[in-house]
JSON list of C-alpha atoms in Angstrom, two decimals:
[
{"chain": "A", "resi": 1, "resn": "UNK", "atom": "CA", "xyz": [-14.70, -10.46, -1.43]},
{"chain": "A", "resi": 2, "resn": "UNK", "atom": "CA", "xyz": [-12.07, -12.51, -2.86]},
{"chain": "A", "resi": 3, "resn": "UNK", "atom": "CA", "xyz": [-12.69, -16.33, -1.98]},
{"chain": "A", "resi": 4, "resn": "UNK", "atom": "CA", "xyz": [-10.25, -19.10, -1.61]},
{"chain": "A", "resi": 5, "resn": "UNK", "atom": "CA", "xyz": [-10.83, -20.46, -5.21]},
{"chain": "A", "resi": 6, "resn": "UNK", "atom": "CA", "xyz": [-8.73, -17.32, -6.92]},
{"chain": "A", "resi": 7, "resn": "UNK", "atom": "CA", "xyz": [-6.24, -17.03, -4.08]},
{"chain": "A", "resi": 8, "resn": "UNK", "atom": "CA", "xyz": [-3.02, -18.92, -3.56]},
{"chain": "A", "resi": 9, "resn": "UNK", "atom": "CA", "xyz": [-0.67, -18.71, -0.46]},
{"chain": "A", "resi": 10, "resn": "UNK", "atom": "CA", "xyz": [2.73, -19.45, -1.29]},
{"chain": "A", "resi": 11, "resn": "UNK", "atom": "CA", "xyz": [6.28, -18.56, 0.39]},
{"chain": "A", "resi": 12, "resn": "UNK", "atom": "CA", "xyz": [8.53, -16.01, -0.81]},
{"chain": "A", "resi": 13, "resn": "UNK", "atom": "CA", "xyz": [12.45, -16.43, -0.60]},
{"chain": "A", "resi": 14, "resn": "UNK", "atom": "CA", "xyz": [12.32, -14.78, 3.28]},
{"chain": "A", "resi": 15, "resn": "UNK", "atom": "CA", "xyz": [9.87, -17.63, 4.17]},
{"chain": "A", "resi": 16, "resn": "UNK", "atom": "CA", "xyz": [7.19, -14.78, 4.45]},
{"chain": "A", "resi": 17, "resn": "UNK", "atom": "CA", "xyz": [3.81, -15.38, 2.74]},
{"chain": "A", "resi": 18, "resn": "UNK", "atom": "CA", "xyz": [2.43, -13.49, -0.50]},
{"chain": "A", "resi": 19, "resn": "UNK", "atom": "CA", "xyz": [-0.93, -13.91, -2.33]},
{"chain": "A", "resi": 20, "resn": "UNK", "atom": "CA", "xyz": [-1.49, -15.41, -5.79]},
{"chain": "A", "resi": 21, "resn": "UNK", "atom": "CA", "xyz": [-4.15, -14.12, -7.85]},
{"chain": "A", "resi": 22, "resn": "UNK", "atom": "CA", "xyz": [-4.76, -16.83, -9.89]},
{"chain": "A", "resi": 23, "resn": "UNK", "atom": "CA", "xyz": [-7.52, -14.94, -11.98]},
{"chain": "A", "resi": 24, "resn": "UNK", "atom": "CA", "xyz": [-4.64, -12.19, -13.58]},
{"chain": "A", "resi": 25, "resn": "UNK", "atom": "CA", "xyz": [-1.85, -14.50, -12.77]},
{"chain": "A", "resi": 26, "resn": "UNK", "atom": "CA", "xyz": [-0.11, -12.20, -10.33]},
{"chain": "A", "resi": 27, "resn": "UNK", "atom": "CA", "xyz": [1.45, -11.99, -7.54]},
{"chain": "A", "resi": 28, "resn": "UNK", "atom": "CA", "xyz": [1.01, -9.13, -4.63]},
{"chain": "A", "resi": 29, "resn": "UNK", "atom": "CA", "xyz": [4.16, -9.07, -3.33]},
{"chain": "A", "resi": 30, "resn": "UNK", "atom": "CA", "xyz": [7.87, -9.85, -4.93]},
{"chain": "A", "resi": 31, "resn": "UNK", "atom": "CA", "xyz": [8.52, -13.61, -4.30]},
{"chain": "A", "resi": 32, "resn": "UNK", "atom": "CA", "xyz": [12.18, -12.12, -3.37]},
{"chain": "A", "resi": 33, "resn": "UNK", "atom": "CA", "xyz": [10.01, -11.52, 0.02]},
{"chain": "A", "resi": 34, "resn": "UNK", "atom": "CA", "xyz": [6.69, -9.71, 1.09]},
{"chain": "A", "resi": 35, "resn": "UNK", "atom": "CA", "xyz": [8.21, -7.77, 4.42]},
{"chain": "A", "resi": 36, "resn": "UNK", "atom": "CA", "xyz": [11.42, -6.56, 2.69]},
{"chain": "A", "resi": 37, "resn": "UNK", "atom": "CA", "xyz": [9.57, -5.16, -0.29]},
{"chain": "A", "resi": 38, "resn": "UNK", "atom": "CA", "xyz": [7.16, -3.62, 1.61]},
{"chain": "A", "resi": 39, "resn": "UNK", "atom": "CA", "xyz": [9.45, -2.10, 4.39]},
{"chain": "A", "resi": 40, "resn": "UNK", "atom": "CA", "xyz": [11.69, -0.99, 1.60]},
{"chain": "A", "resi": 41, "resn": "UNK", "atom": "CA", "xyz": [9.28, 1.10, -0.91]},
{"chain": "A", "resi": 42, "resn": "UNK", "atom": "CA", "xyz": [6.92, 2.13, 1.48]},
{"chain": "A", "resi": 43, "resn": "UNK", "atom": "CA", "xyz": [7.82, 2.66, 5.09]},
{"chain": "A", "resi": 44, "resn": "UNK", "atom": "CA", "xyz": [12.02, 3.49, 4.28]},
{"chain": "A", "resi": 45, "resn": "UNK", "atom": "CA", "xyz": [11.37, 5.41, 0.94]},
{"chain": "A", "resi": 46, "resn": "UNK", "atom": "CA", "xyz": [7.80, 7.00, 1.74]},
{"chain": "A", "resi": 47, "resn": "UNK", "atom": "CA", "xyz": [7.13, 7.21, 5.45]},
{"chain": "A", "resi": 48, "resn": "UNK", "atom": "CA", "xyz": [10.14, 7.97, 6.92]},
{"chain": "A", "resi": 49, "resn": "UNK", "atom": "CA", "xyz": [10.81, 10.30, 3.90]},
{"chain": "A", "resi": 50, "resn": "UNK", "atom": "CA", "xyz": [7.74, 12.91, 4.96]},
{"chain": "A", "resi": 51, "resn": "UNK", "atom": "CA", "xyz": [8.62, 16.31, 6.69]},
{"chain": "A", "resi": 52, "resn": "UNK", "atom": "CA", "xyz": [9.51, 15.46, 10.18]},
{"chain": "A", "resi": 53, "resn": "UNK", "atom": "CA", "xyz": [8.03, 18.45, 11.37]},
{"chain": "A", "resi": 54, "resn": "UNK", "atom": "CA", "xyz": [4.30, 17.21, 10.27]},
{"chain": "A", "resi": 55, "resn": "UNK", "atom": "CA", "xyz": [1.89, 17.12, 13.24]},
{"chain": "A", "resi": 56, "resn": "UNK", "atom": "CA", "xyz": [-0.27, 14.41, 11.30]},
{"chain": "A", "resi": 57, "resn": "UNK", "atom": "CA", "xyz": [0.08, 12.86, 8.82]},
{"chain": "A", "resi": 58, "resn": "UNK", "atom": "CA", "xyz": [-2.30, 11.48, 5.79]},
{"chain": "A", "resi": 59, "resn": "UNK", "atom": "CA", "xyz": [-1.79, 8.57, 3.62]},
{"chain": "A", "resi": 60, "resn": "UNK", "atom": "CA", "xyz": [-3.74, 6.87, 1.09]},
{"chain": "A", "resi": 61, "resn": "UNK", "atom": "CA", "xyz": [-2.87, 3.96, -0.17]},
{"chain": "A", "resi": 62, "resn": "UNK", "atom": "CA", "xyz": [-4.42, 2.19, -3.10]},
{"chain": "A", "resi": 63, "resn": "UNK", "atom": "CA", "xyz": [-4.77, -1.36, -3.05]},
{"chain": "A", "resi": 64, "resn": "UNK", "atom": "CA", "xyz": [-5.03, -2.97, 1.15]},
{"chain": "A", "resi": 65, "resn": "UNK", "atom": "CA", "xyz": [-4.75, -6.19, -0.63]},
{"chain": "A", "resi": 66, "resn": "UNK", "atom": "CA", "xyz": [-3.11, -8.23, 2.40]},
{"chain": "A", "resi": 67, "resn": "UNK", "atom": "CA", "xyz": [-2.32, -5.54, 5.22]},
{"chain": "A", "resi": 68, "resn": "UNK", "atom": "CA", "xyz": [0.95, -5.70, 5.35]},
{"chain": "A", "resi": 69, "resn": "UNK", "atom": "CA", "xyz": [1.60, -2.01, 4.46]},
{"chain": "A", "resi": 70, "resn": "UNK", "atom": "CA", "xyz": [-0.94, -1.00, 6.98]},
{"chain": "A", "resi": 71, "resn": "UNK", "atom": "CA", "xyz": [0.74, -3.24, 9.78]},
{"chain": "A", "resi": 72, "resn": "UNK", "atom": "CA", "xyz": [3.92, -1.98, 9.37]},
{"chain": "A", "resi": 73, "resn": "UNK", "atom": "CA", "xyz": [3.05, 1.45, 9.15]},
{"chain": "A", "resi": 74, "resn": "UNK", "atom": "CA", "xyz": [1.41, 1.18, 12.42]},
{"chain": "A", "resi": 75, "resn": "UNK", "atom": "CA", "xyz": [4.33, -0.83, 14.00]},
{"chain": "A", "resi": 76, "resn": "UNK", "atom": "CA", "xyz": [6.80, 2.24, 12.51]},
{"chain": "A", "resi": 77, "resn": "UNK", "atom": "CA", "xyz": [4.67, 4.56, 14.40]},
{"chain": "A", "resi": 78, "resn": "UNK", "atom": "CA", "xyz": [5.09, 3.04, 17.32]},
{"chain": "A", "resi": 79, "resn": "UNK", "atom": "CA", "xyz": [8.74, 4.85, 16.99]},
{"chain": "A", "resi": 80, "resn": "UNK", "atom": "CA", "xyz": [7.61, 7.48, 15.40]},
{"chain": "A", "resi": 81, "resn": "UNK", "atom": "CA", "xyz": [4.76, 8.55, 17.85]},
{"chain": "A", "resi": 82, "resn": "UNK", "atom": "CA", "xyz": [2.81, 10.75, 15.06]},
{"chain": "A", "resi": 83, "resn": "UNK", "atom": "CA", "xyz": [-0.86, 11.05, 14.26]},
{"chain": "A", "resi": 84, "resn": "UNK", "atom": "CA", "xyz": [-1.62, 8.90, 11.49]},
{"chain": "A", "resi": 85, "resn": "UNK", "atom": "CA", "xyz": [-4.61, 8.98, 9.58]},
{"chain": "A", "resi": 86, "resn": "UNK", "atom": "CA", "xyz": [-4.64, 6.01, 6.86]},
{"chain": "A", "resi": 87, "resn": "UNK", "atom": "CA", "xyz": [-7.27, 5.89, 4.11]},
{"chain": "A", "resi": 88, "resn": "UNK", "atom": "CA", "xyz": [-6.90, 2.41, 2.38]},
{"chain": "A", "resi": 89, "resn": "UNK", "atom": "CA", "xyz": [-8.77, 1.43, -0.41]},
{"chain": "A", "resi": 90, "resn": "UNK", "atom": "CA", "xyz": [-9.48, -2.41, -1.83]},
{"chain": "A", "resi": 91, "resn": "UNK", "atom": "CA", "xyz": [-11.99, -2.77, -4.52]},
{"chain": "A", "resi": 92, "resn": "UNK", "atom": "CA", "xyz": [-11.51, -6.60, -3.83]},
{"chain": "A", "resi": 93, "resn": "UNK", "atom": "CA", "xyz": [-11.23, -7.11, -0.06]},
{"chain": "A", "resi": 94, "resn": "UNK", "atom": "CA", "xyz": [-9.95, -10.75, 0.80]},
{"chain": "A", "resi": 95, "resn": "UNK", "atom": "CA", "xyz": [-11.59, -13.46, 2.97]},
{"chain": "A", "resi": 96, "resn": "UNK", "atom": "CA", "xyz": [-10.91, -13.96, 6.79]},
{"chain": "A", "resi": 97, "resn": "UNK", "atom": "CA", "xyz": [-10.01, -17.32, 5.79]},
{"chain": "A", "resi": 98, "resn": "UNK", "atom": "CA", "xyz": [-7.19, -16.38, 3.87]},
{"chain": "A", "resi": 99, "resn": "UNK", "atom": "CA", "xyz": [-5.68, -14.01, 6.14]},
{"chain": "A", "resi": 100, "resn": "UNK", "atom": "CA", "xyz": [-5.85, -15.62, 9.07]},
{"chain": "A", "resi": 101, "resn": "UNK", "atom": "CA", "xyz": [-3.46, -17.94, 7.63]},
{"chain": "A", "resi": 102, "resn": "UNK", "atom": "CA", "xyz": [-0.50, -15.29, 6.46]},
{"chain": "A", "resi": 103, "resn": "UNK", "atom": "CA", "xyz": [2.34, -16.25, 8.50]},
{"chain": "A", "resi": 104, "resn": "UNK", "atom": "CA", "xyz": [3.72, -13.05, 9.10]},
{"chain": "A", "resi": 105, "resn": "UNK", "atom": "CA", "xyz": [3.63, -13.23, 13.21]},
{"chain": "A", "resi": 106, "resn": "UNK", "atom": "CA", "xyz": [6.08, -15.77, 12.91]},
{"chain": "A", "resi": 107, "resn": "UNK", "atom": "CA", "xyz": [8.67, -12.68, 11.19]},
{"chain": "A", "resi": 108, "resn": "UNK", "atom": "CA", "xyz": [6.71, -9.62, 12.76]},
{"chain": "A", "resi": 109, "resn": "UNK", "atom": "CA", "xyz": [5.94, -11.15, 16.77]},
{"chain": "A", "resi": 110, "resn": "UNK", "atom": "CA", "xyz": [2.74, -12.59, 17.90]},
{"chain": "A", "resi": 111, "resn": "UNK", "atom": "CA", "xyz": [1.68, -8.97, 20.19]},
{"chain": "A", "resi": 112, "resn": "UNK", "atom": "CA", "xyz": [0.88, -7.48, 16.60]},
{"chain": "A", "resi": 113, "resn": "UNK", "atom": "CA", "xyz": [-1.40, -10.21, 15.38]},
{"chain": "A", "resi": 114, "resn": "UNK", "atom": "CA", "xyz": [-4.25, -8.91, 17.18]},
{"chain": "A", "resi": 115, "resn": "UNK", "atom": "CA", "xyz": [-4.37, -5.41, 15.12]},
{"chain": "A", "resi": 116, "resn": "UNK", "atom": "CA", "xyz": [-3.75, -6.83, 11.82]},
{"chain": "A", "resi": 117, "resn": "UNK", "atom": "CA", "xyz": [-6.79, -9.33, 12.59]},
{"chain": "A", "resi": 118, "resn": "UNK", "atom": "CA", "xyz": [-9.07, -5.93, 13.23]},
{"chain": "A", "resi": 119, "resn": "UNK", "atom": "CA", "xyz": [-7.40, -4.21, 10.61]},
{"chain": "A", "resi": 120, "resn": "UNK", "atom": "CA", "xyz": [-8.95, -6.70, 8.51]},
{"chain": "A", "resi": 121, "resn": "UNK", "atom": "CA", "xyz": [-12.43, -7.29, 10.41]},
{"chain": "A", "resi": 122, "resn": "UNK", "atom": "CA", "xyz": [-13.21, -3.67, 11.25]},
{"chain": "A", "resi": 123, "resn": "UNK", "atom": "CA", "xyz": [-16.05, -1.94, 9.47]},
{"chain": "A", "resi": 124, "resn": "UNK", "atom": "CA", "xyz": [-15.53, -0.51, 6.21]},
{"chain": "A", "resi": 125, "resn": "UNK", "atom": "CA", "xyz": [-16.43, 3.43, 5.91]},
{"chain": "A", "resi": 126, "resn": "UNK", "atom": "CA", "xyz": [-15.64, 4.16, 9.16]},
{"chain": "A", "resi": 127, "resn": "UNK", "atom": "CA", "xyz": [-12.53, 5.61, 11.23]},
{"chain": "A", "resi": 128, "resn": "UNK", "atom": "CA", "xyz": [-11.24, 2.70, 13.29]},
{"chain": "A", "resi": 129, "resn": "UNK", "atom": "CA", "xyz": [-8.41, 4.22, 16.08]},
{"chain": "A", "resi": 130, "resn": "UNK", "atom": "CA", "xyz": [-5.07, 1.63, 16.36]},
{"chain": "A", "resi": 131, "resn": "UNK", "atom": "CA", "xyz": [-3.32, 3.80, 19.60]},
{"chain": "A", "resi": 132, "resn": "UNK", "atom": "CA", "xyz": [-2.54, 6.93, 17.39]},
{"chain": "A", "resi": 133, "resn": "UNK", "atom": "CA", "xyz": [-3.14, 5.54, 13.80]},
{"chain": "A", "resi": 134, "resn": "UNK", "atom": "CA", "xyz": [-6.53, 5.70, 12.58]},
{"chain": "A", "resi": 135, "resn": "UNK", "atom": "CA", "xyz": [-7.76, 3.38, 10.21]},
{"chain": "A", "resi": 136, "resn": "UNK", "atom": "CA", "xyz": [-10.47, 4.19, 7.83]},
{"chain": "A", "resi": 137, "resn": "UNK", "atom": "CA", "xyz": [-10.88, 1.26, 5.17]},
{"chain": "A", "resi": 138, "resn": "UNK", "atom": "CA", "xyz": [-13.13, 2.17, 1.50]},
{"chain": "A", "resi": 139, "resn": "UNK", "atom": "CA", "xyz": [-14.48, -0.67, -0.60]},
{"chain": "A", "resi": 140, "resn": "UNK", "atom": "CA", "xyz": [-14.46, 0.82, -3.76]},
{"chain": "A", "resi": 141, "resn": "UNK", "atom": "CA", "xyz": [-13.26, 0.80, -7.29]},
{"chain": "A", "resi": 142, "resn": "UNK", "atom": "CA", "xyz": [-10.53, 3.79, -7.17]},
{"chain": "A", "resi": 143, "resn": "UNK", "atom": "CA", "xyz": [-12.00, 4.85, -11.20]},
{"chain": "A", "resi": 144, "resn": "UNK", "atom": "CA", "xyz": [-14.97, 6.00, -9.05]},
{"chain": "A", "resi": 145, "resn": "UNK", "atom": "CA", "xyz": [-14.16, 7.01, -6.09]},
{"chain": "A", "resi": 146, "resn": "UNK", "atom": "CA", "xyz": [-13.83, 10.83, -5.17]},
{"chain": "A", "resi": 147, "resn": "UNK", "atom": "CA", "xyz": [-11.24, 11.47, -2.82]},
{"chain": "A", "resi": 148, "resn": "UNK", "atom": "CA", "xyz": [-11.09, 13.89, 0.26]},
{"chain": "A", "resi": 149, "resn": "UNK", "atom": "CA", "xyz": [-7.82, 15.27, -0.28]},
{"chain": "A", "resi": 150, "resn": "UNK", "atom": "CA", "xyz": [-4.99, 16.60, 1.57]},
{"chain": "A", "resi": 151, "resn": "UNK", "atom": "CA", "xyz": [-2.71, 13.34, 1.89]},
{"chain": "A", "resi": 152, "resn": "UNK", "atom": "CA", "xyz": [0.84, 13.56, 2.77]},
{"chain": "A", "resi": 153, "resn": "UNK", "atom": "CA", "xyz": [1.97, 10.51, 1.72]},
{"chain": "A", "resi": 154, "resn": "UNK", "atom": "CA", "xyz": [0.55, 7.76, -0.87]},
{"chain": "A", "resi": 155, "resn": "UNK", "atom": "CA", "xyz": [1.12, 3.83, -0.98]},
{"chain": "A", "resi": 156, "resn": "UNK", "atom": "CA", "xyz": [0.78, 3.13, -4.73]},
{"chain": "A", "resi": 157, "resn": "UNK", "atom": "CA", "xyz": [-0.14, -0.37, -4.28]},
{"chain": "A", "resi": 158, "resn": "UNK", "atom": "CA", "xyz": [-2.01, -1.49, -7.12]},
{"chain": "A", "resi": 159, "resn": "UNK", "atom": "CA", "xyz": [-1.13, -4.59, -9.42]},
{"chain": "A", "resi": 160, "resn": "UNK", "atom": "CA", "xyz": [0.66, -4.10, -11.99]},
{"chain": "A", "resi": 161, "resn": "UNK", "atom": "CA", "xyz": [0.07, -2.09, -15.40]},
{"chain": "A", "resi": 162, "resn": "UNK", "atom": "CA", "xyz": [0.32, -5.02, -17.17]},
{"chain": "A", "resi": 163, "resn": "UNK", "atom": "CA", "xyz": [-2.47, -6.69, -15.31]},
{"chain": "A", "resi": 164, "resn": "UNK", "atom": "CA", "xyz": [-4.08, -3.31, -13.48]},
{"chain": "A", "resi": 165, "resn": "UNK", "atom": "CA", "xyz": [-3.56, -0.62, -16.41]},
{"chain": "A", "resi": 166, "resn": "UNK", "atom": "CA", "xyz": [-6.66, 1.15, -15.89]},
{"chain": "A", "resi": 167, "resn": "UNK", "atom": "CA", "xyz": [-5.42, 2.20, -12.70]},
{"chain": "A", "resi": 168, "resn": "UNK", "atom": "CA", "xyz": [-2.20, 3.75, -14.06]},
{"chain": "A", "resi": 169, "resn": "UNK", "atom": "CA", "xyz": [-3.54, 6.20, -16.46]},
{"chain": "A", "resi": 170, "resn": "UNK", "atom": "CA", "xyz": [-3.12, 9.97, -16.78]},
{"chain": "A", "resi": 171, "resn": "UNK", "atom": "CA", "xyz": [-6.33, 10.38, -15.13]},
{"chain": "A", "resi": 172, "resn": "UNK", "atom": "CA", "xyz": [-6.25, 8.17, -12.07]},
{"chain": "A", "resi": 173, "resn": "UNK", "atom": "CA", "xyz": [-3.39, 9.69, -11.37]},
{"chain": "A", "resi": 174, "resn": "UNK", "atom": "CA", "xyz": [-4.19, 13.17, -11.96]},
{"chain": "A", "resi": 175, "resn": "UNK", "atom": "CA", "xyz": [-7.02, 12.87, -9.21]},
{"chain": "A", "resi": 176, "resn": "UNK", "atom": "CA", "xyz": [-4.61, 11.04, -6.46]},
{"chain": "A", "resi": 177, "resn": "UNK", "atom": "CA", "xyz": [-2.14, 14.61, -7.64]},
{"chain": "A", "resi": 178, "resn": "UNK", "atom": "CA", "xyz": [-5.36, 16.82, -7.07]},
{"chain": "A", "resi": 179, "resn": "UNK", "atom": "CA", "xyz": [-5.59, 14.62, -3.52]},
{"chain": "A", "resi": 180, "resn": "UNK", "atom": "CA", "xyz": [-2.19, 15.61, -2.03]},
{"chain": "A", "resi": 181, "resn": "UNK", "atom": "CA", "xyz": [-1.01, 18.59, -0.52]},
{"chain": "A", "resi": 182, "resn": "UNK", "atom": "CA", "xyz": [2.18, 20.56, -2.06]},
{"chain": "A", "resi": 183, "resn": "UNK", "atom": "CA", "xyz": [5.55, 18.13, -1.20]},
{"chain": "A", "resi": 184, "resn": "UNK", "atom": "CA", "xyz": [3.32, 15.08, -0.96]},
{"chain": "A", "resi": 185, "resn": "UNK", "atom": "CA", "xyz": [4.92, 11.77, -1.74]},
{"chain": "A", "resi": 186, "resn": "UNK", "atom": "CA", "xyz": [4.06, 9.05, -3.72]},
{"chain": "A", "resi": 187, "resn": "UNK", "atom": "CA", "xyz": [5.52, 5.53, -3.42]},
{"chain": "A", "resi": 188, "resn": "UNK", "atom": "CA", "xyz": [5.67, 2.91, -5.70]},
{"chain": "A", "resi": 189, "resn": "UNK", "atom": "CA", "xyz": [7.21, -0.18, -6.15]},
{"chain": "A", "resi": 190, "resn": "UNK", "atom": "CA", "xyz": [6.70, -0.10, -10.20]},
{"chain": "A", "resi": 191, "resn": "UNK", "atom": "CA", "xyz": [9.18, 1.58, -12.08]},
{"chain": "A", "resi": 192, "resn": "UNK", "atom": "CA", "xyz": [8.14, 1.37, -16.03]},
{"chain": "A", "resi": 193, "resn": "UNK", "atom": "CA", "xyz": [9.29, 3.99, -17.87]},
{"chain": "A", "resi": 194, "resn": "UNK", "atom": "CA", "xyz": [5.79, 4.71, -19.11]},
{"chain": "A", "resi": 195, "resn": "UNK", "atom": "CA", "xyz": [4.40, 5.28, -15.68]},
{"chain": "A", "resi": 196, "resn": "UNK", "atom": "CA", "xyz": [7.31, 7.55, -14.70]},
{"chain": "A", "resi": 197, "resn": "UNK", "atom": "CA", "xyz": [5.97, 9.33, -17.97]},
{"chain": "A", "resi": 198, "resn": "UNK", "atom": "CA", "xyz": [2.49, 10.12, -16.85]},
{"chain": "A", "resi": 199, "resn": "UNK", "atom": "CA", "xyz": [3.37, 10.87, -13.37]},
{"chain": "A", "resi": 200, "resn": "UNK", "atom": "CA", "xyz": [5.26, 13.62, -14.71]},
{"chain": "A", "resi": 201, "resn": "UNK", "atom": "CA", "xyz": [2.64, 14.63, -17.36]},
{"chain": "A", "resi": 202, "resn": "UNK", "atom": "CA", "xyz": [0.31, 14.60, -14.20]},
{"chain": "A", "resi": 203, "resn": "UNK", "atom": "CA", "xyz": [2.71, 17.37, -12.48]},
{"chain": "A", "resi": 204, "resn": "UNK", "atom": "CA", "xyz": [5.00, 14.89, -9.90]},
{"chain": "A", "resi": 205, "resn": "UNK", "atom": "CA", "xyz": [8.16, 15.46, -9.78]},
{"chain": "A", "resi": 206, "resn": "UNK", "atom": "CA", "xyz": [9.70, 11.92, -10.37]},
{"chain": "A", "resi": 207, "resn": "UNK", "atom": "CA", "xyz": [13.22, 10.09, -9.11]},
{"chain": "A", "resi": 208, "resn": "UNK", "atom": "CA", "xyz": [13.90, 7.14, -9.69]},
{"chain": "A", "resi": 209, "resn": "UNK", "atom": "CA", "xyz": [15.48, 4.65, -6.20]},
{"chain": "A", "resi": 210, "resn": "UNK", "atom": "CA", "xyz": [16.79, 1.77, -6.07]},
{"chain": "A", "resi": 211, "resn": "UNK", "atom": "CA", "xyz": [14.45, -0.44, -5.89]},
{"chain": "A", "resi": 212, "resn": "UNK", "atom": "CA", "xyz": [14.22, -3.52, -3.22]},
{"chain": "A", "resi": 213, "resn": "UNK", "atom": "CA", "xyz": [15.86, -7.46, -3.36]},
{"chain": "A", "resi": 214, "resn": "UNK", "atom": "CA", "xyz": [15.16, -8.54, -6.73]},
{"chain": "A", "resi": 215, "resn": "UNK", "atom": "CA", "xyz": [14.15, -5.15, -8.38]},
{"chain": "A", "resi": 216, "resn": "UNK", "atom": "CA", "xyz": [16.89, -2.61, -9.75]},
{"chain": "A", "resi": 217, "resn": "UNK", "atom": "CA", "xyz": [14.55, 0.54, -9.28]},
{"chain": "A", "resi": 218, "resn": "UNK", "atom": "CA", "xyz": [11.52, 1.95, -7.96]},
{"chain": "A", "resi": 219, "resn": "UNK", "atom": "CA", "xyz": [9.33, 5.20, -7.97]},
{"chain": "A", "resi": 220, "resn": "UNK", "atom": "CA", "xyz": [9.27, 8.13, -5.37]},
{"chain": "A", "resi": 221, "resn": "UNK", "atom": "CA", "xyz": [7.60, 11.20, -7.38]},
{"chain": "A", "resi": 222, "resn": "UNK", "atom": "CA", "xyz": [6.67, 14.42, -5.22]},
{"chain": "A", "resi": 223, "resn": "UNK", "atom": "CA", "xyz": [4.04, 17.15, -6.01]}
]
């Protein structure tokens, strides 16, 4: 767990809260706002981006960090009406005393509050059901890990490769490839030439978006 002594809550230009790691001296979210960044790379330019005609659909997402991916996902689906099955993994989970103080019910309504609290108490290692999304949370460091496969769709989440850039290399990536079924998605908000490099090396097919408030692009590669 990551106690209060490394973390800082601060506001981001929308008034939403991030997370300061204080330890690497980064942020997780843009400070141009949490919830736009978020809804921007991940739910606009990766979830609603799958095939359509997908029964279910798998993501994994590295790095559950605060939630908000996970919360917003499962508020999407509540107009998209699909089976979700979302494997997060957070080598670092946070404390309930941090989250509990994220403002984001004051942006996102109070009725969701209640899920993103059990999103974050549930069990680890286990398959948690939110109405159609299920929620299966792995504590682990994603250098070890060995992952089930066939995702859809994958929340590239991680801090930075300035400050993360052992999870960025040709063979991280190269297992989350070997993960994902053909036309899989990746999402990411990072856009640095050199990872656009290896995601290509890795077999991705990579396009550059624009990217959300503050950022001129972002990544969406497919396999």
């Amino acid at each position: 767990m990551i106690g209060n002594a490394e973390i800082e809550i601060v506001k981001t230009k929308e008034g939403i809260h991030t997370l300061v790691n204080n330890r690497i001296n980064e942020h997780y979210h843009s400070l141009h706002g949490s919830m736009q960044e978020s809804m921007h790379v991940f739910i606009n330019k990766g979830l609603l981006a799958v095939n359509k005609n997908l029964p279910e659909i798998k993501i994994l997402e590295m790095g559950f960090g605060t939630g908000v991916n996970a919360i917003l996902t499962f508020r999407e689906n509540h107009v998209l009406q699909k089976h979700i099955h979302y494997t997060t993994v957070e080598a670092h989970p946070l404390t309930a005393s941090i989250t509990d103080k994220l403002n984001y019910f004051e942006y996102f309504g109070k009725p969701l509050q209640p899920f993103f609290q059990k999103m974050h108490a549930c069990n680890w290692f286990e398959n948690v059901a939110f109405g159609n999304m299920v929620l299966h949370k792995i504590k682990a460091d994603m250098l070890e890990l060995q992952l089930d496969g066939g995702y859809d769709l994958v929340y590239y989440d991680a801090f930075s490769p300035n400050h993360q850039p052992e999870l960025w290399t040709f063979e991280v990536l190269h297992k989350i490839y070997e993960a994902c079924n053909k036309n899989a998605i990746l999402v990411t908000y990072c856009a640095k030439g050199e990872v656009k490099r290896t995601l290509e090396k890795v077999g991705f097919k990579v396009k550059a978006l624009d990217g959300p408030k503050g950022k001129r692009e972002m990544i969406r590669a497919i396999k």
